[in-house]
PDB file of C-alpha atoms and ligand atoms in Angstrom:
ATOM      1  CA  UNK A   1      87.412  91.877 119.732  1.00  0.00           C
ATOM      2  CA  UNK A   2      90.635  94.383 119.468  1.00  0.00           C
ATOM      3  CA  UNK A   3      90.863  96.969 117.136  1.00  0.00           C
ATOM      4  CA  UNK A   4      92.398  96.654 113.518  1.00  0.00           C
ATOM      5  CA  UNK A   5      95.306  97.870 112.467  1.00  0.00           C
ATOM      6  CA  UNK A   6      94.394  99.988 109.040  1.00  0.00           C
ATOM      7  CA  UNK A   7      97.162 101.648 106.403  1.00  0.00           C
ATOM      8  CA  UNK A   8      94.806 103.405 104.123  1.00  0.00           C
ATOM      9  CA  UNK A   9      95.728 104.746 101.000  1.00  0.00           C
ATOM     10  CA  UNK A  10      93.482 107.325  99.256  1.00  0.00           C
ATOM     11  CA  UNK A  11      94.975 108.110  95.956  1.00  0.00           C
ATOM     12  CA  UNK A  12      92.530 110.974  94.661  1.00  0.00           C
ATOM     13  CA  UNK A  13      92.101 111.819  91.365  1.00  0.00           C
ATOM     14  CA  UNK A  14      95.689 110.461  90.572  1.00  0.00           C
ATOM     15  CA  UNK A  15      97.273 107.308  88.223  1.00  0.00           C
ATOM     16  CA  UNK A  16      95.913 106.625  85.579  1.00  0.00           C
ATOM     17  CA  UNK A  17      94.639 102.606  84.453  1.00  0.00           C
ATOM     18  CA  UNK A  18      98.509 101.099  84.002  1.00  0.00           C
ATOM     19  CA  UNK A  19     100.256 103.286  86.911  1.00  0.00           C
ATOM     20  CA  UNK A  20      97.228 102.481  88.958  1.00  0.00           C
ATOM     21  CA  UNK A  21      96.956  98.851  88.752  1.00  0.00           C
ATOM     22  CA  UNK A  22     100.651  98.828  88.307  1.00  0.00           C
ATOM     23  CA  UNK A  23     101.063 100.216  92.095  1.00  0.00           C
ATOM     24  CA  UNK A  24      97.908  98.167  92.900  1.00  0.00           C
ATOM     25  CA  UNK A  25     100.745  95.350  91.521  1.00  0.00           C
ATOM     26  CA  UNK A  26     103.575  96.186  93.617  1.00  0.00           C
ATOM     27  CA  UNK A  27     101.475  96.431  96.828  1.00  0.00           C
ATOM     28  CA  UNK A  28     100.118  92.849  96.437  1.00  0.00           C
ATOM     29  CA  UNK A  29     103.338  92.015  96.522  1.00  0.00           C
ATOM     30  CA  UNK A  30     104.080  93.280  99.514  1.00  0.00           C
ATOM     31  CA  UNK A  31     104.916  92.373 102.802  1.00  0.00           C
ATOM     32  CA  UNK A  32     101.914  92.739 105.286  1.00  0.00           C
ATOM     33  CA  UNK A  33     102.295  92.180 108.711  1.00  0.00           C
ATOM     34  CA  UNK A  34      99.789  89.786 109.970  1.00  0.00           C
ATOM     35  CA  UNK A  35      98.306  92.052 112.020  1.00  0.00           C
ATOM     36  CA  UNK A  36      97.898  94.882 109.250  1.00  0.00           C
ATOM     37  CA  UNK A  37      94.989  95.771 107.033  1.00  0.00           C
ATOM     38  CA  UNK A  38      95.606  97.727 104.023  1.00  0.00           C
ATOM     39  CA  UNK A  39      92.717  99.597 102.218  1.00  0.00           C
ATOM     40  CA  UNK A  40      93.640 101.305  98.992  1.00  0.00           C
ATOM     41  CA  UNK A  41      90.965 103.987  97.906  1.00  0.00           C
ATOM     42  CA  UNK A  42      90.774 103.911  93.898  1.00  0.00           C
ATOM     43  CA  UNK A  43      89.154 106.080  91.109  1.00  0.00           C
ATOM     44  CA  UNK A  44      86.209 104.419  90.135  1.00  0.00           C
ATOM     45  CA  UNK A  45      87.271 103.728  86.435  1.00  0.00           C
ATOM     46  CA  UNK A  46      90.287 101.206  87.670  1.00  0.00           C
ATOM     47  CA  UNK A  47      88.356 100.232  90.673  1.00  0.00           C
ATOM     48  CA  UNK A  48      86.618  96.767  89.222  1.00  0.00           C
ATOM     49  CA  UNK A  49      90.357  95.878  87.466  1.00  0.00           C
ATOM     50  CA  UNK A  50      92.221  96.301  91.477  1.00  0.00           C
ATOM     51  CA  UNK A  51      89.484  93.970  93.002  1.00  0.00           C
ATOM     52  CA  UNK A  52      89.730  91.485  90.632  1.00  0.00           C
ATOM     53  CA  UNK A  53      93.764  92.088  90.862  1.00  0.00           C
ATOM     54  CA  UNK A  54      93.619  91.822  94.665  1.00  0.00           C
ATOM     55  CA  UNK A  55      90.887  89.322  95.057  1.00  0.00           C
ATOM     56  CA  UNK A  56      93.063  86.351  96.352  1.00  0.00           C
ATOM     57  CA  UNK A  57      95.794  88.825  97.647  1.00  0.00           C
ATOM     58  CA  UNK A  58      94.983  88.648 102.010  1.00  0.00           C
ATOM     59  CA  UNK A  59      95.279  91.418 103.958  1.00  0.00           C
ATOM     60  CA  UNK A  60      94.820  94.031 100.893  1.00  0.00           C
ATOM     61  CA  UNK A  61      91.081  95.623 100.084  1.00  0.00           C
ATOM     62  CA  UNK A  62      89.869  98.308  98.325  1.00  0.00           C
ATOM     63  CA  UNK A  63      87.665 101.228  98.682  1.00  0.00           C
ATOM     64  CA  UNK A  64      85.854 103.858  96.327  1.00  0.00           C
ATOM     65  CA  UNK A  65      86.175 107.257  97.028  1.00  0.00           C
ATOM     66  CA  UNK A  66      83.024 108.390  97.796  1.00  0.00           C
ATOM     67  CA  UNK A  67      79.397 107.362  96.629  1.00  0.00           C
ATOM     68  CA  UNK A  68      76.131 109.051  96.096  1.00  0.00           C
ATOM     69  CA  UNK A  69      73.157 108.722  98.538  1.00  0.00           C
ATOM     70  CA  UNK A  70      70.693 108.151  96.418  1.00  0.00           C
ATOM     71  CA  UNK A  71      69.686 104.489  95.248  1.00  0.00           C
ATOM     72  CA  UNK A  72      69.605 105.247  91.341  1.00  0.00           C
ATOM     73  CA  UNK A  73      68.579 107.659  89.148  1.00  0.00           C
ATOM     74  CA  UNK A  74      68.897 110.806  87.302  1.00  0.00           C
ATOM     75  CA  UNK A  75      72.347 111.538  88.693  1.00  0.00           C
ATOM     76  CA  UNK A  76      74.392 112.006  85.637  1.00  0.00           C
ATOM     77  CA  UNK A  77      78.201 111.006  86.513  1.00  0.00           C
ATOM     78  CA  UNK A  78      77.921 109.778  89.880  1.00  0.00           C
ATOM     79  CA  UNK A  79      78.415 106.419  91.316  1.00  0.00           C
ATOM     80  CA  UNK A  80      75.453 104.617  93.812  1.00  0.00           C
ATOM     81  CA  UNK A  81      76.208 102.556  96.425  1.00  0.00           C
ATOM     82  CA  UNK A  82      74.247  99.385  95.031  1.00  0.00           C
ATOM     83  CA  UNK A  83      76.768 100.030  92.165  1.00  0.00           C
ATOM     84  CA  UNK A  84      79.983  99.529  94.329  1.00  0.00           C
ATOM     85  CA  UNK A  85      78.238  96.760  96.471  1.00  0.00           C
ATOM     86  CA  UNK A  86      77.596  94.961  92.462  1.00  0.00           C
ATOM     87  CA  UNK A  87      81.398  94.585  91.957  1.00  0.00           C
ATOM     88  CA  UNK A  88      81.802  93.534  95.767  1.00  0.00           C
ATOM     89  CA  UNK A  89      83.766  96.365  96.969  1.00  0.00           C
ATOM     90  CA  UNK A  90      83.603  96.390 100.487  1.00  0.00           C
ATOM     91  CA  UNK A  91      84.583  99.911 101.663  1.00  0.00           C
ATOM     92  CA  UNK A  92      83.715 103.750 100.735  1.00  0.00           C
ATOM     93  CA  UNK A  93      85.326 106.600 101.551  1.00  0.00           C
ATOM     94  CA  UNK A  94      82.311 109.226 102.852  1.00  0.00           C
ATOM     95  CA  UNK A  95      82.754 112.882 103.957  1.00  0.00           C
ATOM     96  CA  UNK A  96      86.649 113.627 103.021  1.00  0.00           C
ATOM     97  CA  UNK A  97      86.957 117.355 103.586  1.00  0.00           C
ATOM     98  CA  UNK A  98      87.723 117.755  99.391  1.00  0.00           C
ATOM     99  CA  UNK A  99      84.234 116.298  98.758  1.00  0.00           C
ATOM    100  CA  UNK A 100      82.958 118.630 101.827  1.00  0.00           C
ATOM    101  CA  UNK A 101      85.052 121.615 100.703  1.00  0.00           C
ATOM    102  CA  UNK A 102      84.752 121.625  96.569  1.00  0.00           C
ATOM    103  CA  UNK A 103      81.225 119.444  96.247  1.00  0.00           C
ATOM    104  CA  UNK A 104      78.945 120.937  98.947  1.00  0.00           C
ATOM    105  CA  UNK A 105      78.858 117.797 100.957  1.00  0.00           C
ATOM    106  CA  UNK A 106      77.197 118.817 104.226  1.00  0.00           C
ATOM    107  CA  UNK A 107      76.655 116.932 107.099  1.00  0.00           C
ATOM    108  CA  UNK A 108      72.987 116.300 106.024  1.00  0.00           C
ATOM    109  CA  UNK A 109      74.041 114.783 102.961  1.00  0.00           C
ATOM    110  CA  UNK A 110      77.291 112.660 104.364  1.00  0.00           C
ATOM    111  CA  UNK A 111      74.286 111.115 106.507  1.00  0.00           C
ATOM    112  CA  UNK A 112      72.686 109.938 103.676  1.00  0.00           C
ATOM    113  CA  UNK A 113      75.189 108.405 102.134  1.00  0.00           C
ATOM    114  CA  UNK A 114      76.506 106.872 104.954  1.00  0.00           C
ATOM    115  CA  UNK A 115      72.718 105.591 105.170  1.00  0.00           C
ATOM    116  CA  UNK A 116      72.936 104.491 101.539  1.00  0.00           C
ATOM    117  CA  UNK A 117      76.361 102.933 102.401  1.00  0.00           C
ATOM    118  CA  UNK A 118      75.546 100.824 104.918  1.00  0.00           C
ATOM    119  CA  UNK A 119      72.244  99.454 103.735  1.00  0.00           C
ATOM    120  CA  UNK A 120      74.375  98.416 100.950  1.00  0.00           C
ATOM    121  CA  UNK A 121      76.962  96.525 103.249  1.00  0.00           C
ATOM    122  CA  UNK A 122      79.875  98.731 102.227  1.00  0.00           C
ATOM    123  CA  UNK A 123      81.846  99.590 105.499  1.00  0.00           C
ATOM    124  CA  UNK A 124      82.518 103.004 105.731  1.00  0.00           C
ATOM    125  CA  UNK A 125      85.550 105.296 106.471  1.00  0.00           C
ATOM    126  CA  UNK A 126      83.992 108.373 107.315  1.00  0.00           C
ATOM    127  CA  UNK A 127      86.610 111.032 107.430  1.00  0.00           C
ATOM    128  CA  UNK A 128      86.430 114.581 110.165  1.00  0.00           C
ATOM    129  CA  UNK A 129      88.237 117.086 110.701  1.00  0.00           C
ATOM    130  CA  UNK A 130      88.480 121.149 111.244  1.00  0.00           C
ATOM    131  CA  UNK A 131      89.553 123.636 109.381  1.00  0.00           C
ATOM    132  CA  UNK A 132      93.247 125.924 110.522  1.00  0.00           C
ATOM    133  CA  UNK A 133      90.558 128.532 112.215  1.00  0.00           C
ATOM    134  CA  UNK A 134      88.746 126.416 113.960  1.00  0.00           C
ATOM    135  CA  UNK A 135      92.450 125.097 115.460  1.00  0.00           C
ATOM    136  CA  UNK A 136      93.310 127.864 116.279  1.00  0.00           C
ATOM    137  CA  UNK A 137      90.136 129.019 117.776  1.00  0.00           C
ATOM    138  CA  UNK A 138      90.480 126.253 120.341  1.00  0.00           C
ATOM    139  CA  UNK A 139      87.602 124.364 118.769  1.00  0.00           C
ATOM    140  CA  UNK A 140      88.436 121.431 117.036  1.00  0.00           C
ATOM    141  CA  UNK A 141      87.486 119.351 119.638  1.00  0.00           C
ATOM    142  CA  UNK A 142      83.636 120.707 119.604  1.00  0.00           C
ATOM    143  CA  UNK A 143      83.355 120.596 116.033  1.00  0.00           C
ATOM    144  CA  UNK A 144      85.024 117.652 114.887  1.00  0.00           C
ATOM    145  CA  UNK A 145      82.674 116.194 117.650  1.00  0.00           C
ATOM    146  CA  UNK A 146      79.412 118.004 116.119  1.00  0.00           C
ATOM    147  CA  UNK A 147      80.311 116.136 112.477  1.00  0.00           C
ATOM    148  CA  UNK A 148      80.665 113.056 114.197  1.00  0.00           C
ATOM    149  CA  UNK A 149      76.579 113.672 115.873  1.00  0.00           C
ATOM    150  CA  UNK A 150      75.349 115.463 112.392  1.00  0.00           C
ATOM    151  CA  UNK A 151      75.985 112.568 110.406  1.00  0.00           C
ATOM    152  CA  UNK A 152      76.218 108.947 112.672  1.00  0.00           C
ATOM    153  CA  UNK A 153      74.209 109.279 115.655  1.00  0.00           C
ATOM    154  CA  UNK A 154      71.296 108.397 114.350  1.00  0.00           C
ATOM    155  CA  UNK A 155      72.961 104.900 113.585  1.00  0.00           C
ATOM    156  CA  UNK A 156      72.549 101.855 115.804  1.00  0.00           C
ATOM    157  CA  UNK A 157      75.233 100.462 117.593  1.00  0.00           C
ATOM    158  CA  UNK A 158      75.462  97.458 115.001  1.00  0.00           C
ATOM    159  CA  UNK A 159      75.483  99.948 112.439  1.00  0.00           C
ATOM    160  CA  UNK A 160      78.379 101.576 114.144  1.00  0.00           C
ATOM    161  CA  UNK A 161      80.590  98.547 113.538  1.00  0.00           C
ATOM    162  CA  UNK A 162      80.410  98.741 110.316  1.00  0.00           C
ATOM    163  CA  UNK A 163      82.385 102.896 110.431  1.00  0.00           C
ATOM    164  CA  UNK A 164      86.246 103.472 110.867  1.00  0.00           C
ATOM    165  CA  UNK A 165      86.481 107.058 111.525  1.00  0.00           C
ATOM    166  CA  UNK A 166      89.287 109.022 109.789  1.00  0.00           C
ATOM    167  CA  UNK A 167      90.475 112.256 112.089  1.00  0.00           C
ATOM    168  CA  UNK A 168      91.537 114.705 109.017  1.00  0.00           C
ATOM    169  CA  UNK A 169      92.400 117.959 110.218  1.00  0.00           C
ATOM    170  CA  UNK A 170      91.991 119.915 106.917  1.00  0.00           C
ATOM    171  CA  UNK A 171      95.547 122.251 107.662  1.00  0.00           C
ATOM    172  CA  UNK A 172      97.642 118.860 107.608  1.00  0.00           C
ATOM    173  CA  UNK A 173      96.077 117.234 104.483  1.00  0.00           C
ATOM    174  CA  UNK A 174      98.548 117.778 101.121  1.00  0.00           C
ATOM    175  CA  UNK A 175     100.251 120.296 103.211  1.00  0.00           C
ATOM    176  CA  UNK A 176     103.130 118.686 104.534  1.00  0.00           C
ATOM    177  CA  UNK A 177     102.044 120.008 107.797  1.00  0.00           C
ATOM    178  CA  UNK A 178     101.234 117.098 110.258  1.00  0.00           C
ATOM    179  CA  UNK A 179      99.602 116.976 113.912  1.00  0.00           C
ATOM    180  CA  UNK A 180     102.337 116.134 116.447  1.00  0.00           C
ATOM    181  CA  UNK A 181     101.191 112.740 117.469  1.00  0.00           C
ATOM    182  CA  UNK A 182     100.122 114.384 120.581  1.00  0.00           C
ATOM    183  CA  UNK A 183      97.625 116.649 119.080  1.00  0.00           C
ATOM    184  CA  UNK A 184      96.562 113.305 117.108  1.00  0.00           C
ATOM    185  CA  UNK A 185      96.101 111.193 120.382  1.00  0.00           C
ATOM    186  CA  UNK A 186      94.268 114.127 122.432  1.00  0.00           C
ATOM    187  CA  UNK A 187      91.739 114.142 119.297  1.00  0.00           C
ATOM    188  CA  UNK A 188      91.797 110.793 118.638  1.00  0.00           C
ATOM    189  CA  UNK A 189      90.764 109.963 122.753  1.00  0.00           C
ATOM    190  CA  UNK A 190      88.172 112.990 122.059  1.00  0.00           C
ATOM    191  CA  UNK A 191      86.505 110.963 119.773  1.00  0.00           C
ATOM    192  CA  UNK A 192      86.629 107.754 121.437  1.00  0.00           C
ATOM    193  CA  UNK A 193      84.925 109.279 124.595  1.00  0.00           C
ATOM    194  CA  UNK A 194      82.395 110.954 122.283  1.00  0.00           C
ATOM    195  CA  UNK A 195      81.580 107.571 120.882  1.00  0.00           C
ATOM    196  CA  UNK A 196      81.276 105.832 124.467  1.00  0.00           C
ATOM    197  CA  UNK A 197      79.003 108.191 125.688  1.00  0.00           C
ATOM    198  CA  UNK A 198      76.728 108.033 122.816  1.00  0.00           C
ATOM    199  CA  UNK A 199      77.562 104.122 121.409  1.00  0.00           C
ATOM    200  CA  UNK A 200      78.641 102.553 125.016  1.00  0.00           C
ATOM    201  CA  UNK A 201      81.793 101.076 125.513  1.00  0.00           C
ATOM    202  CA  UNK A 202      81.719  98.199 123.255  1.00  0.00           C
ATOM    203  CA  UNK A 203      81.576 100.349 120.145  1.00  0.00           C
ATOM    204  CA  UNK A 204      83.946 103.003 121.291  1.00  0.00           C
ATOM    205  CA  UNK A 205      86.808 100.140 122.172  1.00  0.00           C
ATOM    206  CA  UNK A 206      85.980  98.336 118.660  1.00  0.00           C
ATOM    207  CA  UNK A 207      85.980 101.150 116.251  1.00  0.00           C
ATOM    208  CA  UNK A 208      89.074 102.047 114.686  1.00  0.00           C
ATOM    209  CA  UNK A 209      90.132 105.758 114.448  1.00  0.00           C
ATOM    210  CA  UNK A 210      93.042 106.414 111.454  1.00  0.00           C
ATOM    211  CA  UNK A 211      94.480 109.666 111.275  1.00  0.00           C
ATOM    212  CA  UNK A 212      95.249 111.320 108.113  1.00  0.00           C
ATOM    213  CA  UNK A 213      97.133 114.638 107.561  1.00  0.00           C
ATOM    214  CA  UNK A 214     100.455 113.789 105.172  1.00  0.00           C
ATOM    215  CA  UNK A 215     100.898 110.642 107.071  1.00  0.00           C
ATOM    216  CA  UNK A 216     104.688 109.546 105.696  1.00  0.00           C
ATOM    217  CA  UNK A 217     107.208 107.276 105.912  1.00  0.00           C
ATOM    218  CA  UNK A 218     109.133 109.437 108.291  1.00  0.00           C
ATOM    219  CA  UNK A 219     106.492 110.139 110.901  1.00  0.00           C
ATOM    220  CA  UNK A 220     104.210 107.230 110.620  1.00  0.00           C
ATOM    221  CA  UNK A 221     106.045 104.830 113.947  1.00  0.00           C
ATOM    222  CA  UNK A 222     105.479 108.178 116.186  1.00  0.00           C
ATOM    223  CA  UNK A 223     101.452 108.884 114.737  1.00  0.00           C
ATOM    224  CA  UNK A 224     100.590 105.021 115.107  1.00  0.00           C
ATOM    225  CA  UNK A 225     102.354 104.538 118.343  1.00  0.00           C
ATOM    226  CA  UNK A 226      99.591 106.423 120.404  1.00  0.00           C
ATOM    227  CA  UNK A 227      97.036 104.587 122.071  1.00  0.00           C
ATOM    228  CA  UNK A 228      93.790 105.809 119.987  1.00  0.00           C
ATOM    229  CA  UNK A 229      95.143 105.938 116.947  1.00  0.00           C
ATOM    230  CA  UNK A 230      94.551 102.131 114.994  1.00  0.00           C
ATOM    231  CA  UNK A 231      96.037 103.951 111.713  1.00  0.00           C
ATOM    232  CA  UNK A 232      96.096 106.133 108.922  1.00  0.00           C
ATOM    233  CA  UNK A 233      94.362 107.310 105.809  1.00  0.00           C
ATOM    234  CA  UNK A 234      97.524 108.241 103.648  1.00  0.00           C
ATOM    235  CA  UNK A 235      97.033 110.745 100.366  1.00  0.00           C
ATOM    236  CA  UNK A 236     100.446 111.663  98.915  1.00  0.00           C
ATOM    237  CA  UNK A 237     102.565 109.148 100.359  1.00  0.00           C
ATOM    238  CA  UNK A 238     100.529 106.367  99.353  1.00  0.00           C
ATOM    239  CA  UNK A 239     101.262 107.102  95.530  1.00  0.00           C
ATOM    240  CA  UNK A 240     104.922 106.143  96.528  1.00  0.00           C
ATOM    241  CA  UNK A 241     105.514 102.259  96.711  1.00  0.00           C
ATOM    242  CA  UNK A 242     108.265 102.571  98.753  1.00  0.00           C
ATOM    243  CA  UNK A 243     106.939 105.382 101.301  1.00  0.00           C
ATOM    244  CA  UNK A 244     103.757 103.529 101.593  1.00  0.00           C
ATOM    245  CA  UNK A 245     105.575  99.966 102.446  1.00  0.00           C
ATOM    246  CA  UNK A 246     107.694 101.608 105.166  1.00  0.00           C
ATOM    247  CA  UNK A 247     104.021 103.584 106.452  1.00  0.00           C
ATOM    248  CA  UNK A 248     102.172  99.674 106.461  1.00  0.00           C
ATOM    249  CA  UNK A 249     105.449  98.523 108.344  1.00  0.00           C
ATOM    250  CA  UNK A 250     105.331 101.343 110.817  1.00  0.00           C
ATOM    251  CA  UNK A 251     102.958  99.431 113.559  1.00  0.00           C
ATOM    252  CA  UNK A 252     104.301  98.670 116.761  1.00  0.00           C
TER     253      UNK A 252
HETATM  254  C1  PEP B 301      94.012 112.422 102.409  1.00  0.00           C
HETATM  255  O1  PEP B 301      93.853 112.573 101.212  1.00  0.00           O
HETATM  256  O2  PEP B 301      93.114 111.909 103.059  1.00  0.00           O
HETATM  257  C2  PEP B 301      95.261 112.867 103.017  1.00  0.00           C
HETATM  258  C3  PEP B 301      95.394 112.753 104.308  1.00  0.00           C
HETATM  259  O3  PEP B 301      96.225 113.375 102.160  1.00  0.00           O
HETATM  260  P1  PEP B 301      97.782 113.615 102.515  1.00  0.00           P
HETATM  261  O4  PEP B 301      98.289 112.371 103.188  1.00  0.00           O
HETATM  262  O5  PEP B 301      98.426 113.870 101.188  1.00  0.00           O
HETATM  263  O6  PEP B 301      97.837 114.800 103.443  1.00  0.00           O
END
């Protein structure tokens, strides 16, 4: 089975109910390549509305943007994954480096709820990445790798299918700064050969890897041209119809 090809959108705390399903609009109309799978990640409160928008619509899903790891309970404001998996939305976003950085998500925790995800039969981006230090430390390939072992290895192979991995490195996200698609590939293959020698080859040749770090319509060809990288999860851009066409046309 060969990889997908993934444009993911993530639009944050952004839109509100008419922009959002307005854009959610203009994207169904869209043209998809065949080959291409879109995945827009939606604020809960407009998340039900975009499924049932999108439901006939091929080639376009939907994800929430995170989800708590417990099953229910006294959790006041949060979201379970039973919840999501009630209104059939078939993806989560787990362990973006805002929920890491400003909600104390640790790796403990994104294991959890990846747990929580999966037992729930949401598929699950899980998003990695290291911090500017860490860059330039030289160490971004150890510790993107130790997120990756904190919170999936305990999952089985068939579990495994069920993850696309988002590479994030936190200096490129909303910064306008992007990884040359050089630095993406070399982290991108980093991953893949971390995921071979603990998953075997079948899972590390099926599992996408996006990469996300303001992903636009300018350098998207050049990012998903490289070999490891099956696509992107797209913040800023993906508010813009237009930018986020031309970024869902930019597969070779
Ligand atoms: C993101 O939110 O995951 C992201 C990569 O944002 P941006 O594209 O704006 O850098």
């Amino acid at each position: 089975m060969s990889r997908q090809k993934i444009a993911a959108g993530n639009w944050k705390m952004n839109l509100d109910l008419e922009e959002g399903l307005q854009l959610a609009r203009t994207i169904s109309h869209m043209e998809i390549p065949m080959d291409v799978n879109v995945i827009l990640g939606i604020p809960y409160v407009y998340l039900k509305s975009a499924l049932d928008m999108l439901l006939h619509v091929p080639r376009v899903d939907v994800a929430a943007q995170n989800c708590h790891q417990a099953e229910s309970g006294a959790f006041t404001g949060e979201v379970s994954a039973s919840m999501l998996e009630s209104i059939s939305c078939p993806y989560v976003i787990i362990g973006h480096s805002e929920r890491r950085m400003y909600f104390g998500e640790d790796s403990k925790i994104l294991a959890e709820k990846v747990d929580k995800a999966l037992e729930h039969d949401l598929r699950v981006i899980f998003c990695c990445g290291e911090s500017l230090q860490t860059r330039k430390a030289g160490e971004q390939n150890s510790y993107v790798t130790q997120q990756l072992k904190e919170s999936l290895s305990h999952l089985s192979q068939k579990q495994m299918k069920s993850i696309i991995i988002a590479y994030e490195p936190i200096w490129a996200i909303g910064t306008g700064e992007t990884a040359s698609p050089e630095q993406a590939q070399e982290m991108h293959l980093e991953i893949r050969n971390h995921l071979r020698e603990s998953f075997g080859d079948e899972v590390a040749d099926q599992m996408e890897i996006l990469y996300g770090g303001s992903v636009k319509a300018a350098n998207a060809k050049s990012i998903f041209g490289q070999d490891d990288v099956d696509g992107g999860l797209v913040g800023g851009a993906s508010l813009d119809a237009e930018q986020f066409q031309t970024i869902i046309k930019s597969f070779s």
